[in-house]
Tab-separated table of C-alpha atoms in Angstrom:
chain	number	residue	atom	x	y	z
A	1	MET	CA	1.563	-5.717	-17.763
A	2	THR	CA	0.169	-5.654	-14.193
A	3	ARG	CA	1.061	-3.220	-11.394
A	4	THR	CA	2.570	-5.935	-9.349
A	5	ARG	CA	4.944	-6.907	-12.198
A	6	ILE	CA	5.888	-3.385	-12.987
A	7	LEU	CA	6.454	-2.783	-9.260
A	8	LEU	CA	5.796	1.038	-9.541
A	9	ALA	CA	5.131	1.907	-5.886
A	10	LEU	CA	3.353	5.199	-4.974
A	11	TRP	CA	3.102	6.509	-1.508
A	12	LEU	CA	-0.526	7.245	-0.386
A	13	THR	CA	-1.240	10.943	0.028
A	14	ALA	CA	-4.518	10.219	1.940
A	15	PHE	CA	-4.293	7.287	4.433
A	16	LEU	CA	-5.179	6.809	7.998
A	17	HIS	CA	-2.257	7.884	10.078
A	18	PRO	CA	-1.199	5.054	12.482
A	19	ALA	CA	-0.554	7.404	15.348
A	20	HIS	CA	-4.257	8.456	15.339
A	21	ALA	CA	-5.867	4.997	14.620
A	22	GLN	CA	-7.249	2.264	16.805
A	23	THR	CA	-5.549	-1.109	16.449
A	24	ALA	CA	-7.559	-4.427	16.569
A	25	THR	CA	-5.710	-7.695	16.827
A	26	VAL	CA	-7.639	-10.947	16.470
A	27	SER	CA	-7.057	-14.561	17.400
A	28	GLY	CA	-9.118	-17.293	15.801
A	29	GLU	CA	-9.393	-19.056	12.440
A	30	ALA	CA	-10.478	-16.738	9.677
A	31	VAL	CA	-12.578	-17.553	6.579
A	32	ASP	CA	-13.127	-15.666	3.351
A	33	SER	CA	-16.297	-14.056	4.648
A	34	THR	CA	-14.834	-12.866	7.915
A	35	PRO	CA	-15.011	-8.955	8.259
A	36	ASP	CA	-11.656	-7.244	8.183
A	37	CYS	CA	-11.264	-6.725	11.909
A	38	TYR	CA	-11.296	-10.525	12.302
A	39	ARG	CA	-8.651	-11.389	9.610
A	40	GLY	CA	-5.919	-12.294	12.022
A	41	THR	CA	-3.669	-9.271	11.460
A	42	ALA	CA	-3.478	-5.755	12.852
A	43	ILE	CA	-5.666	-3.297	10.910
A	44	PHE	CA	-6.332	0.416	11.469
A	45	LEU	CA	-9.915	1.722	12.312
A	46	PRO	CA	-10.660	5.581	12.350
A	47	ASP	CA	-12.268	5.501	15.850
A	48	ALA	CA	-13.698	3.386	18.683
A	49	ALA	CA	-17.164	3.472	17.146
A	50	SER	CA	-15.990	2.029	13.792
A	51	TYR	CA	-14.078	-0.606	15.914
A	52	GLN	CA	-17.177	-1.665	17.753
A	53	ALA	CA	-19.370	-1.725	14.591
A	54	CYS	CA	-16.867	-4.071	13.026
A	55	VAL	CA	-16.869	-6.349	16.092
A	56	ASP	CA	-20.726	-6.415	16.129
A	57	ALA	CA	-20.915	-7.221	12.428
A	58	ALA	CA	-18.383	-10.066	12.822
A	59	ALA	CA	-20.387	-11.657	15.665
A	60	ALA	CA	-23.580	-11.586	13.686
A	61	ASP	CA	-21.732	-13.062	10.769
A	62	ALA	CA	-20.374	-15.854	12.783
A	63	LEU	CA	-23.840	-16.850	14.098
A	64	THR	CA	-25.148	-16.785	10.587
A	65	ARG	CA	-22.356	-19.039	9.387
A	66	LYS	CA	-22.810	-21.423	12.277
A	67	ALA	CA	-26.534	-21.936	11.477
A	68	SER	CA	-26.018	-22.435	7.725
A	69	SER	CA	-25.958	-25.831	6.179
A	70	ASN	CA	-22.345	-25.602	4.956
A	71	TYR	CA	-20.872	-24.614	8.347
A	72	SER	CA	-17.424	-26.193	8.620
A	73	ALA	CA	-16.321	-27.717	11.875
A	74	ARG	CA	-12.881	-26.122	11.237
A	75	THR	CA	-14.412	-22.695	11.447
A	76	ASN	CA	-14.006	-21.134	14.871
A	77	SER	CA	-17.142	-18.990	15.726
A	78	THR	CA	-15.619	-17.785	19.003
A	79	PHE	CA	-13.185	-14.882	18.600
A	80	THR	CA	-10.868	-13.148	21.096
A	81	VAL	CA	-10.536	-9.408	20.271
A	82	THR	CA	-8.128	-7.064	21.989
A	83	TYR	CA	-8.285	-3.243	21.770
A	84	THR	CA	-4.867	-1.603	22.034
A	85	PRO	CA	-4.536	2.164	22.184
A	86	PRO	CA	-1.759	3.777	20.226
A	87	LEU	CA	1.612	4.169	21.995
A	88	PRO	CA	2.974	7.779	22.429
A	89	PRO	CA	5.541	8.520	19.891
A	90	PRO	CA	9.206	8.507	20.857
A	91	ASP	CA	11.292	11.691	20.832
A	92	VAL	CA	13.496	12.172	17.702
A	93	ARG	CA	16.809	14.022	17.522
A	94	THR	CA	17.122	16.842	14.932
A	95	TRP	CA	19.689	19.478	14.135
A	96	VAL	CA	19.014	23.087	13.582
A	97	ARG	CA	21.530	25.157	11.468
A	98	ILE	CA	23.170	27.931	13.660
A	99	GLY	CA	25.354	29.147	10.820
A	100	PRO	CA	28.396	28.739	8.611
A	101	GLU	CA	32.104	28.438	9.808
A	102	LYS	CA	33.105	31.667	7.928
A	103	THR	CA	31.849	34.177	5.677
A	104	SER	CA	32.420	34.205	1.854
A	105	GLY	CA	35.505	36.325	2.653
A	106	GLY	CA	36.913	33.871	4.958
A	107	VAL	CA	36.073	35.582	8.341
A	108	ILE	CA	35.505	33.073	11.184
A	109	GLN	CA	32.022	33.400	12.727
A	110	SER	CA	31.065	33.518	16.404
A	111	TYR	CA	27.457	32.811	17.687
A	112	THR	CA	25.554	33.172	20.899
A	113	LEU	CA	23.693	30.380	22.752
A	114	ALA	CA	20.697	31.427	24.842
A	115	ALA	CA	20.990	28.230	26.839
A	116	PRO	CA	23.396	25.295	27.215
A	117	ALA	CA	23.207	23.036	24.178
A	118	LEU	CA	24.816	20.272	22.218
A	119	VAL	CA	26.430	21.676	19.161
A	120	ARG	CA	27.939	19.867	16.183
A	121	PHE	CA	30.599	21.124	13.807
A	122	GLY	CA	31.285	19.641	10.341
A	123	VAL	CA	29.865	19.043	6.923
A	124	GLY	CA	28.130	16.226	4.978
A	125	GLN	CA	28.772	12.974	6.960
A	126	LYS	CA	31.729	14.342	8.965
A	127	TRP	CA	30.755	15.890	12.280
A	128	VAL	CA	32.097	16.350	15.860
A	129	GLU	CA	29.819	17.158	18.783
A	130	LYS	CA	30.485	19.165	21.889
A	131	ALA	CA	28.197	20.275	24.768
A	132	LEU	CA	28.643	24.172	25.175
A	133	PRO	CA	27.317	26.458	27.930
A	134	ALA	CA	25.178	29.346	27.298
A	135	GLY	CA	26.961	32.366	25.753
A	136	ARG	CA	29.225	33.272	22.912
A	137	PHE	CA	31.251	30.631	21.036
A	138	GLN	CA	33.411	30.524	17.919
A	139	CYS	CA	32.232	28.107	15.091
A	140	SER	CA	35.828	26.962	14.132
A	141	THR	CA	38.414	24.220	14.402
A	142	SER	CA	39.919	25.938	17.473
A	143	THR	CA	36.595	25.070	19.392
A	144	PHE	CA	35.783	21.670	17.946
A	145	GLY	CA	38.868	20.295	16.167
A	146	ASP	CA	38.705	19.478	12.312
A	147	PRO	CA	36.409	16.548	11.309
A	148	ALA	CA	36.675	17.497	7.705
A	149	PRO	CA	39.946	19.098	6.593
A	150	GLY	CA	39.813	21.301	3.484
A	151	LEU	CA	35.988	21.662	3.484
A	152	VAL	CA	33.991	24.626	4.591
A	153	LYS	CA	32.064	23.497	7.663
A	154	ALA	CA	28.980	24.815	9.789
A	155	CYS	CA	27.544	24.660	13.241
A	156	ASP	CA	24.246	23.012	14.142
A	157	ARG	CA	22.338	22.939	17.386
A	158	GLU	CA	20.567	19.729	18.683
A	159	GLU	CA	16.851	19.732	19.250
A	160	VAL	CA	14.928	16.836	20.687
A	161	GLY	CA	11.140	16.581	20.110
A	162	PRO	CA	8.278	14.119	19.149
A	163	VAL	CA	8.697	12.092	15.956
A	164	PRO	CA	6.864	13.866	13.062
A	165	PRO	CA	4.008	11.862	11.555
A	166	VAL	CA	4.834	9.821	8.491
A	167	ASP	CA	2.209	8.372	6.151
A	168	PRO	CA	2.692	4.586	5.681
A	169	PRO	CA	3.804	3.437	2.235
A	170	VAL	CA	1.874	1.056	0.050
A	171	VAL	CA	3.333	-2.541	0.476
A	172	VAL	CA	4.428	-3.678	-3.009
A	173	PRO	CA	4.667	-7.430	-3.471
A	174	PRO	CA	7.755	-9.010	-4.947
A	175	VAL	CA	8.267	-9.769	-8.596
A	176	GLU	CA	6.524	-12.985	-9.627
A	177	PRO	CA	8.372	-15.280	-10.070
A	178	PRO	CA	11.175	-13.950	-7.942
A	179	VAL	CA	14.358	-13.130	-9.743
A	180	VAL	CA	17.698	-14.161	-8.075
A	181	VAL	CA	20.197	-11.328	-8.704
A	182	PRO	CA	23.742	-12.424	-8.238
A	183	PRO	CA	26.202	-10.094	-6.579
A	184	THR	CA	28.272	-7.851	-8.836
A	185	THR	CA	31.806	-6.481	-8.419
A	186	GLY	CA	31.676	-3.089	-6.802
A	187	GLY	CA	27.988	-2.989	-6.603
A	188	VAL	CA	27.589	-1.815	-10.222
A	189	PRO	CA	25.354	-4.180	-12.117
A	190	ALA	CA	26.935	-6.381	-14.884
A	191	ARG	CA	25.854	-5.762	-18.367
A	192	GLY	CA	22.647	-7.749	-18.958
A	193	GLU	CA	22.216	-8.595	-15.255
A	194	PHE	CA	18.616	-7.525	-15.242
A	195	SER	CA	17.649	-9.413	-18.448
A	196	ALA	CA	15.097	-11.648	-16.727
A	197	TYR	CA	12.897	-8.722	-15.536
A	198	PRO	CA	9.700	-7.819	-17.474
A	199	SER	CA	9.895	-5.210	-20.304
A	200	ILE	CA	7.864	-2.012	-20.297
A	201	GLY	CA	7.552	0.950	-22.694
A	202	PRO	CA	8.761	4.554	-21.883
A	203	ILE	CA	7.262	5.799	-18.523
A	204	THR	CA	6.711	9.132	-16.606
A	205	LEU	CA	7.223	9.190	-12.825
A	206	GLN	CA	5.423	11.586	-10.484
A	207	SER	CA	6.260	12.389	-6.817
A	208	ASN	CA	6.976	9.537	-4.367
A	209	ALA	CA	7.326	6.958	-7.162
A	210	VAL	CA	9.505	3.918	-7.045
A	211	LEU	CA	10.571	2.048	-10.219
A	212	ARG	CA	12.433	-1.154	-9.856
A	213	HIS	CA	12.885	-4.607	-11.313
A	214	VAL	CA	11.898	-3.914	-14.955
A	215	ARG	CA	13.402	-3.238	-18.290
A	216	VAL	CA	12.424	-0.017	-20.033
A	217	SER	CA	12.954	0.747	-23.727
A	218	GLY	CA	11.204	2.291	-26.689
A	219	PRO	CA	10.820	5.520	-28.649
A	220	GLY	CA	11.709	8.847	-26.956
A	221	ASN	CA	13.224	9.186	-23.359
A	222	CYS	CA	12.882	5.874	-21.513
A	223	VAL	CA	12.155	7.296	-18.105
A	224	SER	CA	10.842	10.859	-17.540
A	225	ILE	CA	10.557	12.390	-14.132
A	226	ALA	CA	7.894	14.982	-14.190
A	227	PRO	CA	8.607	18.686	-13.623
A	228	GLY	CA	8.423	19.494	-9.917
A	229	ALA	CA	8.496	15.876	-8.802
A	230	THR	CA	9.982	14.990	-5.511
A	231	ASN	CA	11.182	11.847	-3.760
A	232	VAL	CA	11.589	9.490	-6.736
A	233	LEU	CA	13.660	6.290	-6.568
A	234	ILE	CA	14.798	4.232	-9.674
A	235	GLU	CA	16.906	1.144	-8.874
A	236	GLU	CA	17.806	-2.184	-10.378
A	237	VAL	CA	16.388	-1.349	-13.652
A	238	GLU	CA	17.717	-1.941	-17.268
A	239	ILE	CA	17.178	1.274	-19.439
A	240	GLY	CA	17.620	1.057	-23.226
A	241	PRO	CA	17.714	1.143	-26.006
A	242	CYS	CA	16.018	4.593	-25.985
A	243	GLY	CA	15.049	6.307	-29.261
A	244	ASP	CA	17.401	5.797	-32.249
A	245	THR	CA	20.406	7.354	-33.827
A	246	SER	CA	18.428	10.241	-35.329
A	247	ASP	CA	17.201	11.748	-32.025
A	248	ASN	CA	18.368	12.868	-28.485
A	249	SER	CA	16.492	10.320	-26.447
A	250	LEU	CA	17.849	9.901	-23.034
A	251	GLY	CA	17.898	7.040	-20.505
A	252	VAL	CA	16.438	9.225	-17.744
A	253	ARG	CA	15.499	12.867	-17.973
A	254	ILE	CA	14.700	14.855	-14.860
A	255	GLY	CA	12.110	17.675	-15.466
A	256	THR	CA	12.500	21.294	-14.366
A	257	GLY	CA	12.228	21.853	-10.568
A	258	ALA	CA	12.383	18.193	-9.644
A	259	ARG	CA	14.285	17.314	-6.524
A	260	ASP	CA	15.395	14.458	-4.194
A	261	ILE	CA	15.995	12.109	-7.080
A	262	THR	CA	17.900	8.887	-6.490
A	263	ILE	CA	19.035	6.623	-9.294
A	264	ARG	CA	21.106	3.520	-8.225
A	265	ARG	CA	22.204	0.258	-9.698
A	266	THR	CA	20.812	0.766	-13.257
A	267	ASP	CA	22.166	-0.769	-16.472
A	268	THR	CA	21.662	1.977	-19.053
A	269	HIS	CA	22.809	1.592	-22.758
A	270	HIS	CA	22.218	2.794	-26.389
A	271	VAL	CA	21.061	6.191	-25.369
A	272	SER	CA	21.794	9.780	-26.316
A	273	GLY	CA	22.855	10.316	-22.581
A	274	CYS	CA	22.288	8.220	-19.436
A	275	LEU	CA	21.050	10.933	-17.183
A	276	TYR	CA	20.070	14.599	-17.894
A	277	SER	CA	18.654	17.025	-15.301
A	278	ASP	CA	17.206	20.276	-16.577
A	279	ALA	CA	17.077	23.162	-14.125
A	280	GLY	CA	16.451	20.714	-11.181
A	281	VAL	CA	17.101	21.219	-7.517
A	282	ASN	CA	19.692	19.384	-5.302
A	283	PRO	CA	20.017	16.666	-4.434
A	284	VAL	CA	20.234	14.333	-7.412
A	285	VAL	CA	21.957	11.087	-6.323
A	286	TYR	CA	23.383	8.790	-9.113
A	287	ASP	CA	25.114	5.897	-7.491
A	288	ARG	CA	26.567	2.509	-8.721
A	289	ASN	CA	25.136	2.714	-12.257
A	290	ARG	CA	26.590	1.213	-15.444
A	291	CYS	CA	26.445	3.282	-18.591
A	292	THR	CA	27.601	2.081	-22.052
A	293	SER	CA	26.956	2.818	-25.727
A	294	ILE	CA	26.354	6.566	-25.292
A	295	ARG	CA	25.670	7.649	-28.864
A	296	GLY	CA	25.288	11.459	-28.489
A	297	PRO	CA	24.937	13.341	-30.695
A	298	ASN	CA	26.749	16.423	-29.286
A	299	ASP	CA	25.423	19.489	-31.108
A	300	ARG	CA	26.259	22.525	-29.075
A	301	ARG	CA	23.906	24.649	-31.308
A	302	GLN	CA	20.914	22.522	-30.380
A	303	ALA	CA	21.212	19.836	-27.767
A	304	SER	CA	24.521	19.073	-26.057
A	305	ARG	CA	24.259	15.392	-25.324
A	306	GLY	CA	26.680	12.473	-25.075
A	307	GLN	CA	27.048	12.347	-21.294
A	308	MET	CA	26.764	9.693	-18.683
A	309	VAL	CA	25.529	12.474	-16.393
A	310	GLN	CA	24.703	16.060	-17.200
A	311	LEU	CA	23.483	18.255	-14.556
A	312	ASN	CA	22.211	21.443	-16.267
A	313	GLY	CA	21.360	24.377	-13.969
A	314	VAL	CA	20.953	22.105	-10.877
A	315	ARG	CA	21.326	24.364	-7.762
A	316	GLY	CA	19.786	25.064	-4.232
A	317	GLY	CA	18.190	22.423	-2.170
A	318	ALA	CA	18.953	21.126	1.285
A	319	LYS	CA	22.236	19.307	0.353
A	320	GLY	CA	24.534	18.708	-2.450
A	321	SER	CA	24.026	16.248	-5.198
A	322	LYS	CA	26.173	12.904	-5.398
A	323	ILE	CA	27.601	11.192	-8.432
A	324	THR	CA	29.445	8.296	-6.963
A	325	CYS	CA	30.760	4.761	-7.849
A	326	ASN	CA	29.429	4.654	-11.434
A	327	VAL	CA	31.069	3.112	-14.409
A	328	SER	CA	30.992	4.742	-17.948
A	329	ASP	CA	32.792	2.476	-20.274
A	330	GLN	CA	32.765	3.896	-23.849
A	331	THR	CA	35.055	1.659	-25.661
A	332	GLY	CA	34.409	-0.101	-29.038
A	333	THR	CA	32.530	1.405	-32.059
A	334	ASP	CA	29.097	2.099	-30.857
A	335	HIS	CA	29.668	5.292	-28.822
A	336	ALA	CA	30.116	9.017	-29.143
A	337	VAL	CA	30.626	10.238	-25.619
A	338	GLU	CA	31.506	13.901	-25.018
A	339	ASP	CA	31.902	14.654	-21.344
A	340	HIS	CA	31.283	11.530	-19.279
A	341	ILE	CA	30.227	13.818	-16.376
A	342	ASN	CA	29.253	17.441	-17.050
A	343	LEU	CA	28.170	19.944	-14.356
A	344	TYR	CA	26.749	22.896	-16.378
A	345	ASN	CA	25.694	26.010	-14.459
A	346	SER	CA	25.276	23.555	-11.498
A	347	ALA	CA	26.470	24.153	-7.951
A	348	GLY	CA	26.425	22.336	-4.612
A	349	LEU	CA	26.178	24.213	-1.332
A	350	PRO	CA	28.793	26.177	0.409
A	351	ASN	CA	28.655	23.793	3.398
A	352	ASP	CA	27.889	20.613	1.333
A	353	ARG	CA	29.601	20.486	-2.145
A	354	THR	CA	28.189	18.346	-4.906
A	355	GLU	CA	30.335	15.235	-4.712
A	356	VAL	CA	31.760	13.496	-7.794
A	357	ALA	CA	33.649	10.469	-6.444
A	358	TYR	CA	34.886	6.941	-7.072
A	359	ASN	CA	33.689	6.929	-10.601
A	360	ARG	CA	35.470	4.865	-13.367
A	361	LEU	CA	35.450	6.506	-16.775
A	362	ARG	CA	36.992	5.085	-19.887
A	363	GLY	CA	36.937	5.967	-23.680
A	364	GLY	CA	36.256	9.124	-25.719
A	365	HIS	CA	34.409	10.540	-28.674
A	366	PRO	CA	35.796	9.221	-32.075
A	367	THR	CA	36.137	12.607	-33.584
A	368	SER	CA	35.324	15.517	-31.195
A	369	ASN	CA	38.212	17.219	-29.453
A	370	SER	CA	36.238	19.073	-26.830
A	371	GLY	CA	35.288	16.421	-24.505
A	372	SER	CA	36.495	15.366	-21.032
A	373	GLY	CA	36.170	12.812	-18.274
A	374	ILE	CA	34.717	15.285	-15.764
A	375	MET	CA	33.765	18.881	-16.576
A	376	THR	CA	33.138	21.098	-13.451
A	377	GLY	CA	32.257	24.733	-13.096
A	378	ASP	CA	31.122	24.811	-16.670
A	379	GLY	CA	28.920	27.960	-17.404
A	380	SER	CA	28.765	31.100	-15.339
A	381	LEU	CA	26.996	29.959	-12.287
A	382	GLY	CA	28.671	26.645	-11.219
A	383	GLY	CA	30.705	25.773	-8.115
A	384	HIS	CA	30.939	24.222	-4.722
A	385	ILE	CA	32.012	20.882	-6.191
A	386	TRP	CA	34.209	18.143	-4.738
A	387	ALA	CA	35.756	15.798	-7.350
A	388	HIS	CA	37.897	13.047	-5.728
A	389	HIS	CA	39.127	9.465	-6.149
A	390	ASN	CA	37.861	9.183	-9.740
A	391	THR	CA	39.623	6.923	-12.119
A	392	ILE	CA	39.892	8.283	-15.753
A	393	VAL	CA	41.478	6.212	-18.605
A	394	ASN	CA	41.912	7.316	-22.187
A	395	VAL	CA	39.127	9.842	-22.426
A	396	ARG	CA	39.443	12.368	-25.188
A	397	ASN	CA	40.944	15.883	-24.783
A	398	VAL	CA	40.941	16.556	-20.980
A	399	GLY	CA	40.778	14.320	-17.985
A	400	ILE	CA	39.146	16.849	-15.465
A	401	GLY	CA	38.295	20.481	-16.334
A	402	VAL	CA	37.581	23.324	-14.027
A	403	ALA	CA	35.894	25.735	-16.531
A	404	GLY	CA	34.806	28.424	-14.083
A	405	GLY	CA	32.596	28.777	-11.017
A	406	VAL	CA	33.769	28.971	-7.465
A	407	ASP	CA	35.071	26.603	-4.782
A	408	VAL	CA	35.905	23.544	-6.845
A	409	LEU	CA	38.183	20.993	-5.110
A	410	VAL	CA	39.809	18.367	-7.258
A	411	GLU	CA	41.808	15.804	-5.307
A	412	ASN	CA	43.083	12.258	-5.178
A	413	ASN	CA	42.092	11.499	-8.772
A	414	ARG	CA	44.112	9.143	-11.127
A	415	ILE	CA	44.259	10.041	-14.864
A	416	PHE	CA	45.823	7.934	-17.533
A	417	MET	CA	45.578	9.267	-21.182
A	418	ARG	CA	48.068	8.161	-23.751
A	419	MET	CA	47.774	7.941	-27.553
A	420	PRO	CA	46.961	6.110	-29.653
A	421	GLU	CA	44.194	4.590	-27.370
A	422	ALA	CA	43.223	8.074	-26.153
A	423	GLN	CA	43.058	9.295	-29.879
A	424	PHE	CA	43.585	12.879	-28.768
A	425	VAL	CA	45.262	14.247	-25.548
A	426	ASN	CA	45.313	17.797	-24.411
A	427	GLN	CA	45.653	18.126	-20.610
A	428	GLY	CA	45.200	15.930	-17.629
A	429	ILE	CA	43.701	18.622	-15.561
A	430	TYR	CA	43.030	22.336	-16.326
A	431	VAL	CA	41.743	25.392	-14.529
A	432	TRP	CA	40.563	27.859	-17.089
A	433	SER	CA	37.487	30.114	-17.143
A	434	GLN	CA	35.312	29.708	-20.209
A	435	GLY	CA	31.870	30.634	-18.925
A	436	GLY	CA	32.283	34.405	-18.531
A	437	GLY	CA	31.302	34.453	-14.800
A	438	THR	CA	33.257	34.430	-11.589
A	439	CYS	CA	36.165	31.982	-11.429
A	440	SER	CA	37.903	31.688	-8.147
A	441	GLY	CA	38.851	29.675	-5.098
A	442	HIS	CA	39.840	26.430	-6.784
A	443	THR	CA	42.189	23.770	-5.375
A	444	VAL	CA	44.000	20.985	-7.205
A	445	ARG	CA	45.888	18.636	-4.828
A	446	ASN	CA	47.186	15.040	-4.565
A	447	ASN	CA	46.231	13.981	-7.975
A	448	ARG	CA	48.374	11.463	-10.106
A	449	VAL	CA	48.524	11.990	-13.879
A	450	ASN	CA	50.221	10.189	-16.746
A	451	THR	CA	49.492	11.569	-20.224
A	452	SER	CA	51.212	11.726	-23.600
A	453	SER	CA	50.724	15.470	-23.503
A	454	GLY	CA	50.219	18.136	-20.767
A	455	SER	CA	49.528	17.200	-17.238
A	456	PHE	CA	48.178	20.464	-15.810
A	457	TRP	CA	47.367	23.798	-17.322
A	458	ASN	CA	46.352	27.021	-15.573
A	459	GLY	CA	44.582	29.408	-17.899
A	460	GLY	CA	45.473	32.371	-15.686
A	461	ASN	CA	41.904	33.825	-15.349
A	462	CYS	CA	40.665	32.154	-12.138
A	463	GLY	CA	42.786	33.957	-9.619
A	464	PRO	CA	45.120	32.006	-7.225
A	465	VAL	CA	44.788	28.222	-7.652
A	466	GLU	CA	46.005	26.177	-4.620
A	467	LEU	CA	48.327	23.436	-5.872
A	468	ALA	CA	49.739	20.813	-3.561
A	469	GLY	CA	50.917	17.142	-3.718
A	470	ASN	CA	50.171	16.477	-7.461
A	471	VAL	CA	52.353	13.911	-9.172
A	472	TYR	CA	52.717	14.612	-12.872
A	473	GLY	CA	54.206	11.984	-15.312
A	474	ASP	CA	53.450	9.195	-12.932
A	475	THR	CA	54.632	6.211	-14.835
A	476	SER	CA	53.234	3.769	-12.306
A	477	LEU	CA	49.744	4.478	-13.809
A	478	THR	CA	48.536	2.222	-16.626
A	479	ALA	CA	45.320	1.599	-18.430
A	480	ALA	CA	44.631	-1.352	-16.084
A	481	ILE	CA	43.702	1.048	-13.268
A	482	PHE	CA	40.252	1.138	-14.795
A	483	ASP	CA	39.614	-2.415	-13.567
A	484	GLU	CA	40.481	-1.529	-9.926
A	485	VAL	CA	37.203	-1.286	-7.963
A	486	PRO	CA	37.316	1.220	-5.147
A	487	ALA	CA	36.676	-0.301	-1.735
A	488	GLU	CA	33.960	2.403	-1.071
A	489	CYS	CA	31.934	0.935	-3.971
A	490	ARG	CA	31.984	-2.703	-3.010
């Protein structure tokens, strides 16, 4: 299989930087023997001397070809060459963190500006900007208003400076022949949508890798991201089958310390788990993926598998992870899903929670009574998680669990779990510390629940839990809500 058909693109780590190169543009008809500076497109030369050497070589080459017996009348031996010095880089706008809105104890913070500045207040993608004079100001809603109600925010100061240099990427040609990919509902790929792409065996990705437009299957983990790798993108790839029923082979396994990993629009099937990240660093982005036929096994004594997504010890980093707009449909007889989404000993940031949103989850393990749709705060080090607008239908045991940690917000989710389709129903939502660490600061609000058992349970060991606007026993919810695609995912 060739590199162009695999379409595995690696960014160059040693390449002439365009901001420091001389640009030659050429007019005239080019032939195969013409030197690079005469090929009719912009190229980069290291210095003016190299540029002139290329021009001199091209002129000599043109005279040689004109004197030869096979000179073509179509070949133009007169060239017009223009030397263009690089343009100065434009300024870029960046933000420098001043500090958080409040301390961990809830005390509003004030800060001092040495000079007038533009300051923004907010979190994630929700900010408000305000020009402030030099001096003391309060980083709070009283100064700026509230761009993100219910979230812990922060203040940043604007800085304007030159654009930092960026190494140019390798240009990867399209798949040959081109594959026409039809649009899919909600942006999640249809099962088998990528069947026309070429097949490859298991692959390991290093930093700055892009994997797209292939089908990966074989023994062991299908896609491995190397420990410590950064800036990896996987998109529009079919993954599976991976391994067999006797092992724990995964669709994608992210190695220890890897960060800035994005996986989007994949069709993953017949795996022990679709995505597993082991002691990685935020952010991990898992967006608009389809996951079916999760086989597990789930053996808590050895390897706890059986998830669409499990983040195991993923913390730190510059921003929270995102698990959004995915479909995990585990119905039929070829699945053994435990938790569709499990965040074990994993935490977002105090000012940018890990977001679990707009996912559609259906089906449960045929025998296990310990699974869930979404398990947050699991372990003793979890927290700073925002689970919202998820649709959960007939999973086994629990719809959404808050099993420990700090600062977990569960809001605007819909949960339908009724026997016999759900096979075993415990609670729609619970808050109950099971990891032995700190458990506090949790909020459950504006959720709608319809189960054949309990709707909400507070285990009583996580301190005060903020409850507001929840609707329990909502008979307007049916199993059909699974087919409703959120507008945010289309």
